[in-house]
Each structure stands twice: as structure tokens, then as C-alpha cells.
Amino acid sequence: MKKTKKEIVSYFVVKFAWLLILLLGKIGRINIINKKYILRVRSSGKPFIMVTWHGRMLVPIYIHRNLSIVAMVSEHGDGEMIAQTILCLGYKTIRGSTTPG
């Protein structure tokens, strides 16, 4: 099965984004304010919802990787690349959109 140019580009974008998030997380200085609240919620064993905004996703994605978190990701084309990237970081995904389909 021959890969299309779009599939090849998508593959490399996902791998680059995954490595970039790991690199920035390793070399960056991250200071978590009020970490005790996050730890308290996680240790309670109860389900919870965490929200991040588009412009502020990279640090939370790095910090909470490999914790079996389920992330809601757009069904649009760029959402597929985001979904594949965060799958590499140990997340599970559920797809959704505000538009039909």
C-alpha cells in the first residue's frame, strides 16, 4: 500500500512534535504552582476533568504524559496529528467536534 505525500508529511510532523515536546520538557524549567491540589485529585481515585487551552498545551502535555489520561481531540485533519502525537506520549484519545460529523 503506497503512502500519499500527506501521510508521509503527517508521519514526520507527529514524530517531530513528539520529540520537540520531550526535548522542551527536559531542557525547560517547569514550576508547578499549587501542585498539591493536582496530586490530591489524582490520588483520590475519582474521575476528574482537566482543561487546557490551545495556546497552553505543551507543558501540561509533557507533565502528565504516561498517566493513562484520555484527551479530547478535534476530528479535523490537524486533530489527527495532535492525536497521534499525544498517543506517542502515553495518552489515550477520544475524538469530538462542535460541527456535525
PDB file of N, CA and C in Angstrom:
ATOM      1  N   MET A   1       0.837  -1.177   0.000  1.00  0.00           N
ATOM      2  CA  MET A   1       0.000   0.000   0.000  1.00  0.00           C
ATOM      3  C   MET A   1       0.888   1.248   0.000  1.00  0.00           C
ATOM      4  N   LYS A   2       0.756   2.055  -1.022  1.00  0.00           N
ATOM      5  CA  LYS A   2       1.592   3.234  -1.187  1.00  0.00           C
ATOM      6  C   LYS A   2       1.066   4.390  -0.331  1.00  0.00           C
ATOM      7  N   LYS A   3       1.985   5.033   0.371  1.00  0.00           N
ATOM      8  CA  LYS A   3       1.634   6.176   1.215  1.00  0.00           C
ATOM      9  C   LYS A   3       1.523   7.430   0.363  1.00  0.00           C
ATOM     10  N   THR A   4       0.544   8.262   0.687  1.00  0.00           N
ATOM     11  CA  THR A   4       0.414   9.531  -0.010  1.00  0.00           C
ATOM     12  C   THR A   4       1.388  10.535   0.589  1.00  0.00           C
ATOM     13  N   LYS A   5       1.616  11.613  -0.126  1.00  0.00           N
ATOM     14  CA  LYS A   5       2.516  12.660   0.356  1.00  0.00           C
ATOM     15  C   LYS A   5       2.001  13.217   1.687  1.00  0.00           C
ATOM     16  N   LYS A   6       0.700  13.378   1.799  1.00  0.00           N
ATOM     17  CA  LYS A   6       0.092  13.915   3.023  1.00  0.00           C
ATOM     18  C   LYS A   6       0.352  12.980   4.215  1.00  0.00           C
ATOM     19  N   GLU A   7       0.252  11.677   3.992  1.00  0.00           N
ATOM     20  CA  GLU A   7       0.501  10.703   5.064  1.00  0.00           C
ATOM     21  C   GLU A   7       1.967  10.725   5.497  1.00  0.00           C
ATOM     22  N   ILE A   8       2.860  10.882   4.548  1.00  0.00           N
ATOM     23  CA  ILE A   8       4.291  10.931   4.861  1.00  0.00           C
ATOM     24  C   ILE A   8       4.618  12.194   5.649  1.00  0.00           C
ATOM     25  N   VAL A   9       4.094  13.335   5.208  1.00  0.00           N
ATOM     26  CA  VAL A   9       4.315  14.593   5.923  1.00  0.00           C
ATOM     27  C   VAL A   9       3.734  14.505   7.329  1.00  0.00           C
ATOM     28  N   SER A  10       2.543  13.968   7.449  1.00  0.00           N
ATOM     29  CA  SER A  10       1.892  13.820   8.754  1.00  0.00           C
ATOM     30  C   SER A  10       2.743  12.963   9.685  1.00  0.00           C
ATOM     31  N   TYR A  11       3.293  11.871   9.173  1.00  0.00           N
ATOM     32  CA  TYR A  11       4.135  10.982   9.971  1.00  0.00           C
ATOM     33  C   TYR A  11       5.325  11.751  10.548  1.00  0.00           C
ATOM     34  N   PHE A  12       6.001  12.533   9.705  1.00  0.00           N
ATOM     35  CA  PHE A  12       7.180  13.264  10.168  1.00  0.00           C
ATOM     36  C   PHE A  12       6.812  14.427  11.102  1.00  0.00           C
ATOM     37  N   VAL A  13       5.683  15.071  10.871  1.00  0.00           N
ATOM     38  CA  VAL A  13       5.226  16.134  11.771  1.00  0.00           C
ATOM     39  C   VAL A  13       4.958  15.556  13.157  1.00  0.00           C
ATOM     40  N   VAL A  14       4.299  14.408  13.221  1.00  0.00           N
ATOM     41  CA  VAL A  14       3.994  13.760  14.501  1.00  0.00           C
ATOM     42  C   VAL A  14       5.281  13.399  15.228  1.00  0.00           C
ATOM     43  N   LYS A  15       6.220  12.774  14.550  1.00  0.00           N
ATOM     44  CA  LYS A  15       7.477  12.383  15.188  1.00  0.00           C
ATOM     45  C   LYS A  15       8.271  13.604  15.643  1.00  0.00           C
ATOM     46  N   PHE A  16       8.285  14.661  14.839  1.00  0.00           N
ATOM     47  CA  PHE A  16       8.980  15.888  15.208  1.00  0.00           C
ATOM     48  C   PHE A  16       8.320  16.522  16.431  1.00  0.00           C
ATOM     49  N   ALA A  17       6.996  16.619  16.433  1.00  0.00           N
ATOM     50  CA  ALA A  17       6.273  17.227  17.560  1.00  0.00           C
ATOM     51  C   ALA A  17       6.507  16.438  18.843  1.00  0.00           C
ATOM     52  N   TRP A  18       6.473  15.120  18.747  1.00  0.00           N
ATOM     53  CA  TRP A  18       6.703  14.251  19.902  1.00  0.00           C
ATOM     54  C   TRP A  18       8.099  14.497  20.486  1.00  0.00           C
ATOM     55  N   LEU A  19       9.094  14.492  19.626  1.00  0.00           N
ATOM     56  CA  LEU A  19      10.467  14.728  20.088  1.00  0.00           C
ATOM     57  C   LEU A  19      10.656  16.146  20.617  1.00  0.00           C
ATOM     58  N   LEU A  20      10.018  17.119  19.992  1.00  0.00           N
ATOM     59  CA  LEU A  20      10.121  18.508  20.431  1.00  0.00           C
ATOM     60  C   LEU A  20       9.519  18.680  21.829  1.00  0.00           C
ATOM     61  N   ILE A  21       8.367  18.074  22.072  1.00  0.00           N
ATOM     62  CA  ILE A  21       7.745  18.161  23.403  1.00  0.00           C
ATOM     63  C   ILE A  21       8.657  17.536  24.448  1.00  0.00           C
ATOM     64  N   LEU A  22       9.227  16.377  24.141  1.00  0.00           N
ATOM     65  CA  LEU A  22      10.142  15.731  25.087  1.00  0.00           C
ATOM     66  C   LEU A  22      11.386  16.588  25.328  1.00  0.00           C
ATOM     67  N   LEU A  23      11.945  17.144  24.278  1.00  0.00           N
ATOM     68  CA  LEU A  23      13.142  17.972  24.405  1.00  0.00           C
ATOM     69  C   LEU A  23      12.856  19.225  25.226  1.00  0.00           C
ATOM     70  N   LEU A  24      11.792  19.940  24.896  1.00  0.00           N
ATOM     71  CA  LEU A  24      11.458  21.159  25.633  1.00  0.00           C
ATOM     72  C   LEU A  24      11.167  20.855  27.101  1.00  0.00           C
ATOM     73  N   GLY A  25      10.524  19.728  27.347  1.00  0.00           N
ATOM     74  CA  GLY A  25      10.243  19.336  28.722  1.00  0.00           C
ATOM     75  C   GLY A  25      11.507  19.032  29.507  1.00  0.00           C
ATOM     76  N   LYS A  26      12.482  18.427  28.845  1.00  0.00           N
ATOM     77  CA  LYS A  26      13.744  18.070  29.514  1.00  0.00           C
ATOM     78  C   LYS A  26      14.626  19.296  29.776  1.00  0.00           C
ATOM     79  N   ILE A  27      14.685  20.217  28.820  1.00  0.00           N
ATOM     80  CA  ILE A  27      15.599  21.349  28.984  1.00  0.00           C
ATOM     81  C   ILE A  27      14.932  22.570  29.611  1.00  0.00           C
ATOM     82  N   GLY A  28      13.606  22.598  29.627  1.00  0.00           N
ATOM     83  CA  GLY A  28      12.893  23.745  30.177  1.00  0.00           C
ATOM     84  C   GLY A  28      12.848  23.714  31.695  1.00  0.00           C
ATOM     85  N   ARG A  29      12.591  24.856  32.268  1.00  0.00           N
ATOM     86  CA  ARG A  29      12.424  24.970  33.711  1.00  0.00           C
ATOM     87  C   ARG A  29      10.923  25.081  33.978  1.00  0.00           C
ATOM     88  N   ILE A  30      10.368  24.052  34.588  1.00  0.00           N
ATOM     89  CA  ILE A  30       8.928  23.994  34.832  1.00  0.00           C
ATOM     90  C   ILE A  30       8.683  24.125  36.330  1.00  0.00           C
ATOM     91  N   ASN A  31       7.852  25.079  36.690  1.00  0.00           N
ATOM     92  CA  ASN A  31       7.492  25.300  38.080  1.00  0.00           C
ATOM     93  C   ASN A  31       5.978  25.141  38.205  1.00  0.00           C
ATOM     94  N   ILE A  32       5.542  24.123  38.913  1.00  0.00           N
ATOM     95  CA  ILE A  32       4.104  23.868  39.064  1.00  0.00           C
ATOM     96  C   ILE A  32       3.607  24.553  40.326  1.00  0.00           C
ATOM     97  N   ILE A  33       2.714  25.501  40.167  1.00  0.00           N
ATOM     98  CA  ILE A  33       2.139  26.217  41.293  1.00  0.00           C
ATOM     99  C   ILE A  33       0.947  25.416  41.819  1.00  0.00           C
ATOM    100  N   ASN A  34       0.866  25.254  43.118  1.00  0.00           N
ATOM    101  CA  ASN A  34      -0.231  24.522  43.765  1.00  0.00           C
ATOM    102  C   ASN A  34      -0.294  23.059  43.335  1.00  0.00           C
ATOM    103  N   LYS A  35       0.847  22.444  43.192  1.00  0.00           N
ATOM    104  CA  LYS A  35       0.926  21.045  42.778  1.00  0.00           C
ATOM    105  C   LYS A  35       0.160  20.130  43.732  1.00  0.00           C
ATOM    106  N   LYS A  36       0.065  20.504  44.996  1.00  0.00           N
ATOM    107  CA  LYS A  36      -0.611  19.660  45.982  1.00  0.00           C
ATOM    108  C   LYS A  36      -2.063  19.391  45.602  1.00  0.00           C
ATOM    109  N   TYR A  37      -2.703  20.345  44.926  1.00  0.00           N
ATOM    110  CA  TYR A  37      -4.096  20.154  44.525  1.00  0.00           C
ATOM    111  C   TYR A  37      -4.220  19.115  43.414  1.00  0.00           C
ATOM    112  N   ILE A  38      -3.296  19.159  42.479  1.00  0.00           N
ATOM    113  CA  ILE A  38      -3.286  18.167  41.396  1.00  0.00           C
ATOM    114  C   ILE A  38      -3.049  16.772  41.980  1.00  0.00           C
ATOM    115  N   LEU A  39      -2.073  16.679  42.866  1.00  0.00           N
ATOM    116  CA  LEU A  39      -1.762  15.382  43.488  1.00  0.00           C
ATOM    117  C   LEU A  39      -2.938  14.860  44.311  1.00  0.00           C
ATOM    118  N   ARG A  40      -3.623  15.746  45.008  1.00  0.00           N
ATOM    119  CA  ARG A  40      -4.773  15.341  45.819  1.00  0.00           C
ATOM    120  C   ARG A  40      -5.894  14.774  44.943  1.00  0.00           C
ATOM    121  N   VAL A  41      -6.174  15.442  43.839  1.00  0.00           N
ATOM    122  CA  VAL A  41      -7.229  14.973  42.936  1.00  0.00           C
ATOM    123  C   VAL A  41      -6.842  13.634  42.320  1.00  0.00           C
ATOM    124  N   ARG A  42      -5.602  13.524  41.856  1.00  0.00           N
ATOM    125  CA  ARG A  42      -5.151  12.267  41.248  1.00  0.00           C
ATOM    126  C   ARG A  42      -5.169  11.107  42.234  1.00  0.00           C
ATOM    127  N   SER A  43      -4.759  11.355  43.469  1.00  0.00           N
ATOM    128  CA  SER A  43      -4.681  10.270  44.454  1.00  0.00           C
ATOM    129  C   SER A  43      -6.045   9.875  45.008  1.00  0.00           C
ATOM    130  N   SER A  44      -7.080  10.686  44.759  1.00  0.00           N
ATOM    131  CA  SER A  44      -8.417  10.372  45.274  1.00  0.00           C
ATOM    132  C   SER A  44      -9.022   9.146  44.597  1.00  0.00           C
ATOM    133  N   GLY A  45      -8.554   8.825  43.395  1.00  0.00           N
ATOM    134  CA  GLY A  45      -9.089   7.683  42.664  1.00  0.00           C
ATOM    135  C   GLY A  45     -10.396   7.986  41.958  1.00  0.00           C
ATOM    136  N   LYS A  46     -10.893   9.192  42.109  1.00  0.00           N
ATOM    137  CA  LYS A  46     -12.148   9.586  41.457  1.00  0.00           C
ATOM    138  C   LYS A  46     -11.845  10.182  40.082  1.00  0.00           C
ATOM    139  N   PRO A  47     -12.759   9.977  39.136  1.00  0.00           N
ATOM    140  CA  PRO A  47     -12.557  10.594  37.814  1.00  0.00           C
ATOM    141  C   PRO A  47     -12.612  12.117  37.925  1.00  0.00           C
ATOM    142  N   PHE A  48     -11.868  12.790  37.073  1.00  0.00           N
ATOM    143  CA  PHE A  48     -11.882  14.253  37.057  1.00  0.00           C
ATOM    144  C   PHE A  48     -11.602  14.751  35.650  1.00  0.00           C
ATOM    145  N   ILE A  49     -11.928  16.003  35.422  1.00  0.00           N
ATOM    146  CA  ILE A  49     -11.695  16.630  34.119  1.00  0.00           C
ATOM    147  C   ILE A  49     -10.673  17.742  34.310  1.00  0.00           C
ATOM    148  N   MET A  50      -9.667  17.738  33.450  1.00  0.00           N
ATOM    149  CA  MET A  50      -8.649  18.776  33.445  1.00  0.00           C
ATOM    150  C   MET A  50      -8.758  19.497  32.108  1.00  0.00           C
ATOM    151  N   VAL A  51      -8.655  20.807  32.138  1.00  0.00           N
ATOM    152  CA  VAL A  51      -8.814  21.597  30.920  1.00  0.00           C
ATOM    153  C   VAL A  51      -7.544  22.393  30.653  1.00  0.00           C
ATOM    154  N   THR A  52      -7.102  22.368  29.398  1.00  0.00           N
ATOM    155  CA  THR A  52      -6.021  23.253  28.965  1.00  0.00           C
ATOM    156  C   THR A  52      -6.495  23.973  27.710  1.00  0.00           C
ATOM    157  N   TRP A  53      -5.918  25.110  27.444  1.00  0.00           N
ATOM    158  CA  TRP A  53      -6.284  25.887  26.271  1.00  0.00           C
ATOM    159  C   TRP A  53      -5.240  25.679  25.182  1.00  0.00           C
ATOM    160  N   HIS A  54      -5.650  25.904  23.949  1.00  0.00           N
ATOM    161  CA  HIS A  54      -4.792  25.639  22.791  1.00  0.00           C
ATOM    162  C   HIS A  54      -3.397  26.235  22.930  1.00  0.00           C
ATOM    163  N   GLY A  55      -3.308  27.477  23.347  1.00  0.00           N
ATOM    164  CA  GLY A  55      -2.022  28.142  23.444  1.00  0.00           C
ATOM    165  C   GLY A  55      -1.191  27.739  24.646  1.00  0.00           C
ATOM    166  N   ARG A  56      -1.732  26.866  25.483  1.00  0.00           N
ATOM    167  CA  ARG A  56      -1.050  26.486  26.718  1.00  0.00           C
ATOM    168  C   ARG A  56      -0.993  24.971  26.897  1.00  0.00           C
ATOM    169  N   MET A  57      -0.891  24.229  25.821  1.00  0.00           N
ATOM    170  CA  MET A  57      -0.970  22.767  25.893  1.00  0.00           C
ATOM    171  C   MET A  57       0.364  22.072  26.117  1.00  0.00           C
ATOM    172  N   LEU A  58       1.453  22.621  25.651  1.00  0.00           N
ATOM    173  CA  LEU A  58       2.704  21.867  25.626  1.00  0.00           C
ATOM    174  C   LEU A  58       3.194  21.436  27.003  1.00  0.00           C
ATOM    175  N   VAL A  59       3.209  22.331  27.967  1.00  0.00           N
ATOM    176  CA  VAL A  59       3.711  21.968  29.292  1.00  0.00           C
ATOM    177  C   VAL A  59       2.807  20.935  29.962  1.00  0.00           C
ATOM    178  N   PRO A  60       1.479  21.142  30.001  1.00  0.00           N
ATOM    179  CA  PRO A  60       0.637  20.097  30.601  1.00  0.00           C
ATOM    180  C   PRO A  60       0.745  18.746  29.890  1.00  0.00           C
ATOM    181  N   ILE A  61       0.864  18.763  28.576  1.00  0.00           N
ATOM    182  CA  ILE A  61       1.012  17.502  27.841  1.00  0.00           C
ATOM    183  C   ILE A  61       2.295  16.795  28.277  1.00  0.00           C
ATOM    184  N   TYR A  62       3.357  17.553  28.457  1.00  0.00           N
ATOM    185  CA  TYR A  62       4.622  16.958  28.896  1.00  0.00           C
ATOM    186  C   TYR A  62       4.520  16.449  30.335  1.00  0.00           C
ATOM    187  N   ILE A  63       4.020  17.272  31.224  1.00  0.00           N
ATOM    188  CA  ILE A  63       3.970  16.933  32.650  1.00  0.00           C
ATOM    189  C   ILE A  63       3.116  15.696  32.921  1.00  0.00           C
ATOM    190  N   HIS A  64       2.002  15.571  32.237  1.00  0.00           N
ATOM    191  CA  HIS A  64       1.047  14.499  32.530  1.00  0.00           C
ATOM    192  C   HIS A  64       1.146  13.303  31.585  1.00  0.00           C
ATOM    193  N   ARG A  65       2.256  13.192  30.857  1.00  0.00           N
ATOM    194  CA  ARG A  65       2.422  12.076  29.922  1.00  0.00           C
ATOM    195  C   ARG A  65       2.504  10.756  30.695  1.00  0.00           C
ATOM    196  N   ASN A  66       2.161   9.679  30.006  1.00  0.00           N
ATOM    197  CA  ASN A  66       2.244   8.316  30.545  1.00  0.00           C
ATOM    198  C   ASN A  66       1.435   8.096  31.819  1.00  0.00           C
ATOM    199  N   LEU A  67       0.322   8.805  31.968  1.00  0.00           N
ATOM    200  CA  LEU A  67      -0.550   8.620  33.129  1.00  0.00           C
ATOM    201  C   LEU A  67      -1.907   8.037  32.734  1.00  0.00           C
ATOM    202  N   SER A  68      -2.007   7.499  31.534  1.00  0.00           N
ATOM    203  CA  SER A  68      -3.255   6.918  31.008  1.00  0.00           C
ATOM    204  C   SER A  68      -4.401   7.923  31.003  1.00  0.00           C
ATOM    205  N   ILE A  69      -4.090   9.167  30.691  1.00  0.00           N
ATOM    206  CA  ILE A  69      -5.104  10.216  30.598  1.00  0.00           C
ATOM    207  C   ILE A  69      -5.762  10.122  29.223  1.00  0.00           C
ATOM    208  N   VAL A  70      -7.052  10.383  29.189  1.00  0.00           N
ATOM    209  CA  VAL A  70      -7.798  10.409  27.933  1.00  0.00           C
ATOM    210  C   VAL A  70      -7.982  11.873  27.539  1.00  0.00           C
ATOM    211  N   ALA A  71      -7.549  12.231  26.346  1.00  0.00           N
ATOM    212  CA  ALA A  71      -7.636  13.605  25.856  1.00  0.00           C
ATOM    213  C   ALA A  71      -8.675  13.703  24.753  1.00  0.00           C
ATOM    214  N   MET A  72      -9.470  14.766  24.792  1.00  0.00           N
ATOM    215  CA  MET A  72     -10.421  15.024  23.714  1.00  0.00           C
ATOM    216  C   MET A  72      -9.700  15.814  22.628  1.00  0.00           C
ATOM    217  N   VAL A  73      -9.780  15.305  21.401  1.00  0.00           N
ATOM    218  CA  VAL A  73      -9.072  15.906  20.270  1.00  0.00           C
ATOM    219  C   VAL A  73     -10.051  16.106  19.125  1.00  0.00           C
ATOM    220  N   SER A  74      -9.885  17.188  18.417  1.00  0.00           N
ATOM    221  CA  SER A  74     -10.734  17.517  17.277  1.00  0.00           C
ATOM    222  C   SER A  74     -10.740  16.403  16.230  1.00  0.00           C
ATOM    223  N   GLU A  75     -11.841  16.272  15.533  1.00  0.00           N
ATOM    224  CA  GLU A  75     -11.941  15.297  14.444  1.00  0.00           C
ATOM    225  C   GLU A  75     -11.332  15.822  13.140  1.00  0.00           C
ATOM    226  N   HIS A  76     -10.939  17.077  13.119  1.00  0.00           N
ATOM    227  CA  HIS A  76     -10.390  17.675  11.911  1.00  0.00           C
ATOM    228  C   HIS A  76      -9.004  17.111  11.613  1.00  0.00           C
ATOM    229  N   GLY A  77      -8.488  17.410  10.433  1.00  0.00           N
ATOM    230  CA  GLY A  77      -7.204  16.874   9.988  1.00  0.00           C
ATOM    231  C   GLY A  77      -6.052  17.185  10.914  1.00  0.00           C
ATOM    232  N   ASP A  78      -5.977  18.440  11.404  1.00  0.00           N
ATOM    233  CA  ASP A  78      -4.888  18.778  12.321  1.00  0.00           C
ATOM    234  C   ASP A  78      -5.053  18.048  13.647  1.00  0.00           C
ATOM    235  N   GLY A  79      -6.289  17.729  14.005  1.00  0.00           N
ATOM    236  CA  GLY A  79      -6.555  16.956  15.213  1.00  0.00           C
ATOM    237  C   GLY A  79      -5.955  15.564  15.139  1.00  0.00           C
ATOM    238  N   GLU A  80      -5.897  14.998  13.945  1.00  0.00           N
ATOM    239  CA  GLU A  80      -5.300  13.665  13.776  1.00  0.00           C
ATOM    240  C   GLU A  80      -3.815  13.694  14.113  1.00  0.00           C
ATOM    241  N   MET A  81      -3.126  14.746  13.688  1.00  0.00           N
ATOM    242  CA  MET A  81      -1.708  14.848  14.017  1.00  0.00           C
ATOM    243  C   MET A  81      -1.508  15.046  15.516  1.00  0.00           C
ATOM    244  N   ILE A  82      -2.370  15.837  16.141  1.00  0.00           N
ATOM    245  CA  ILE A  82      -2.296  16.032  17.595  1.00  0.00           C
ATOM    246  C   ILE A  82      -2.574  14.711  18.305  1.00  0.00           C
ATOM    247  N   ALA A  83      -3.596  13.990  17.855  1.00  0.00           N
ATOM    248  CA  ALA A  83      -3.933  12.705  18.464  1.00  0.00           C
ATOM    249  C   ALA A  83      -2.775  11.726  18.359  1.00  0.00           C
ATOM    250  N   GLN A  84      -2.155  11.639  17.199  1.00  0.00           N
ATOM    251  CA  GLN A  84      -1.033  10.720  17.021  1.00  0.00           C
ATOM    252  C   GLN A  84       0.167  11.126  17.882  1.00  0.00           C
ATOM    253  N   THR A  85       0.384  12.427  18.013  1.00  0.00           N
ATOM    254  CA  THR A  85       1.496  12.917  18.832  1.00  0.00           C
ATOM    255  C   THR A  85       1.285  12.555  20.296  1.00  0.00           C
ATOM    256  N   ILE A  86       0.099  12.815  20.823  1.00  0.00           N
ATOM    257  CA  ILE A  86      -0.108  12.540  22.248  1.00  0.00           C
ATOM    258  C   ILE A  86      -0.233  11.045  22.532  1.00  0.00           C
ATOM    259  N   LEU A  87      -0.621  10.259  21.525  1.00  0.00           N
ATOM    260  CA  LEU A  87      -0.572   8.801  21.699  1.00  0.00           C
ATOM    261  C   LEU A  87       0.867   8.351  21.960  1.00  0.00           C
ATOM    262  N   CYS A  88       1.826   8.979  21.264  1.00  0.00           N
ATOM    263  CA  CYS A  88       3.246   8.669  21.479  1.00  0.00           C
ATOM    264  C   CYS A  88       3.694   9.026  22.895  1.00  0.00           C
ATOM    265  N   LEU A  89       2.979   9.941  23.539  1.00  0.00           N
ATOM    266  CA  LEU A  89       3.331  10.393  24.882  1.00  0.00           C
ATOM    267  C   LEU A  89       2.534   9.670  25.970  1.00  0.00           C
ATOM    268  N   GLY A  90       1.813   8.615  25.585  1.00  0.00           N
ATOM    269  CA  GLY A  90       1.131   7.793  26.576  1.00  0.00           C
ATOM    270  C   GLY A  90      -0.305   8.157  26.869  1.00  0.00           C
ATOM    271  N   TYR A  91      -0.883   9.026  26.082  1.00  0.00           N
ATOM    272  CA  TYR A  91      -2.290   9.395  26.259  1.00  0.00           C
ATOM    273  C   TYR A  91      -3.186   8.462  25.457  1.00  0.00           C
ATOM    274  N   LYS A  92      -4.448   8.427  25.832  1.00  0.00           N
ATOM    275  CA  LYS A  92      -5.491   7.818  25.019  1.00  0.00           C
ATOM    276  C   LYS A  92      -6.298   8.992  24.465  1.00  0.00           C
ATOM    277  N   THR A  93      -7.043   8.774  23.384  1.00  0.00           N
ATOM    278  CA  THR A  93      -7.802   9.892  22.821  1.00  0.00           C
ATOM    279  C   THR A  93      -9.246   9.519  22.591  1.00  0.00           C
ATOM    280  N   ILE A  94     -10.066  10.539  22.631  1.00  0.00           N
ATOM    281  CA  ILE A  94     -11.447  10.451  22.201  1.00  0.00           C
ATOM    282  C   ILE A  94     -11.633  11.638  21.258  1.00  0.00           C
ATOM    283  N   ARG A  95     -12.322  11.402  20.173  1.00  0.00           N
ATOM    284  CA  ARG A  95     -12.454  12.447  19.151  1.00  0.00           C
ATOM    285  C   ARG A  95     -13.807  13.125  19.268  1.00  0.00           C
ATOM    286  N   GLY A  96     -13.808  14.433  19.053  1.00  0.00           N
ATOM    287  CA  GLY A  96     -15.040  15.204  19.107  1.00  0.00           C
ATOM    288  C   GLY A  96     -14.912  16.480  18.326  1.00  0.00           C
ATOM    289  N   SER A  97     -16.070  17.088  18.039  1.00  0.00           N
ATOM    290  CA  SER A  97     -16.086  18.321  17.278  1.00  0.00           C
ATOM    291  C   SER A  97     -17.383  19.063  17.553  1.00  0.00           C
ATOM    292  N   THR A  98     -17.345  20.372  17.407  1.00  0.00           N
ATOM    293  CA  THR A  98     -18.563  21.152  17.557  1.00  0.00           C
ATOM    294  C   THR A  98     -19.394  21.142  16.279  1.00  0.00           C
ATOM    295  N   THR A  99     -18.802  20.664  15.182  1.00  0.00           N
ATOM    296  CA  THR A  99     -19.545  20.586  13.917  1.00  0.00           C
ATOM    297  C   THR A  99     -19.993  19.148  13.686  1.00  0.00           C
ATOM    298  N   PRO A 100     -21.082  18.945  12.953  1.00  0.00           N
ATOM    299  CA  PRO A 100     -21.574  17.583  12.699  1.00  0.00           C
ATOM    300  C   PRO A 100     -20.527  16.737  11.973  1.00  0.00           C
ATOM    301  N   GLY A 101     -20.484  15.466  12.330  1.00  0.00           N
ATOM    302  CA  GLY A 101     -19.581  14.532  11.653  1.00  0.00           C
ATOM    303  C   GLY A 101     -18.360  14.241  12.466  1.00  0.00           C
TER     304      GLY A 101
END
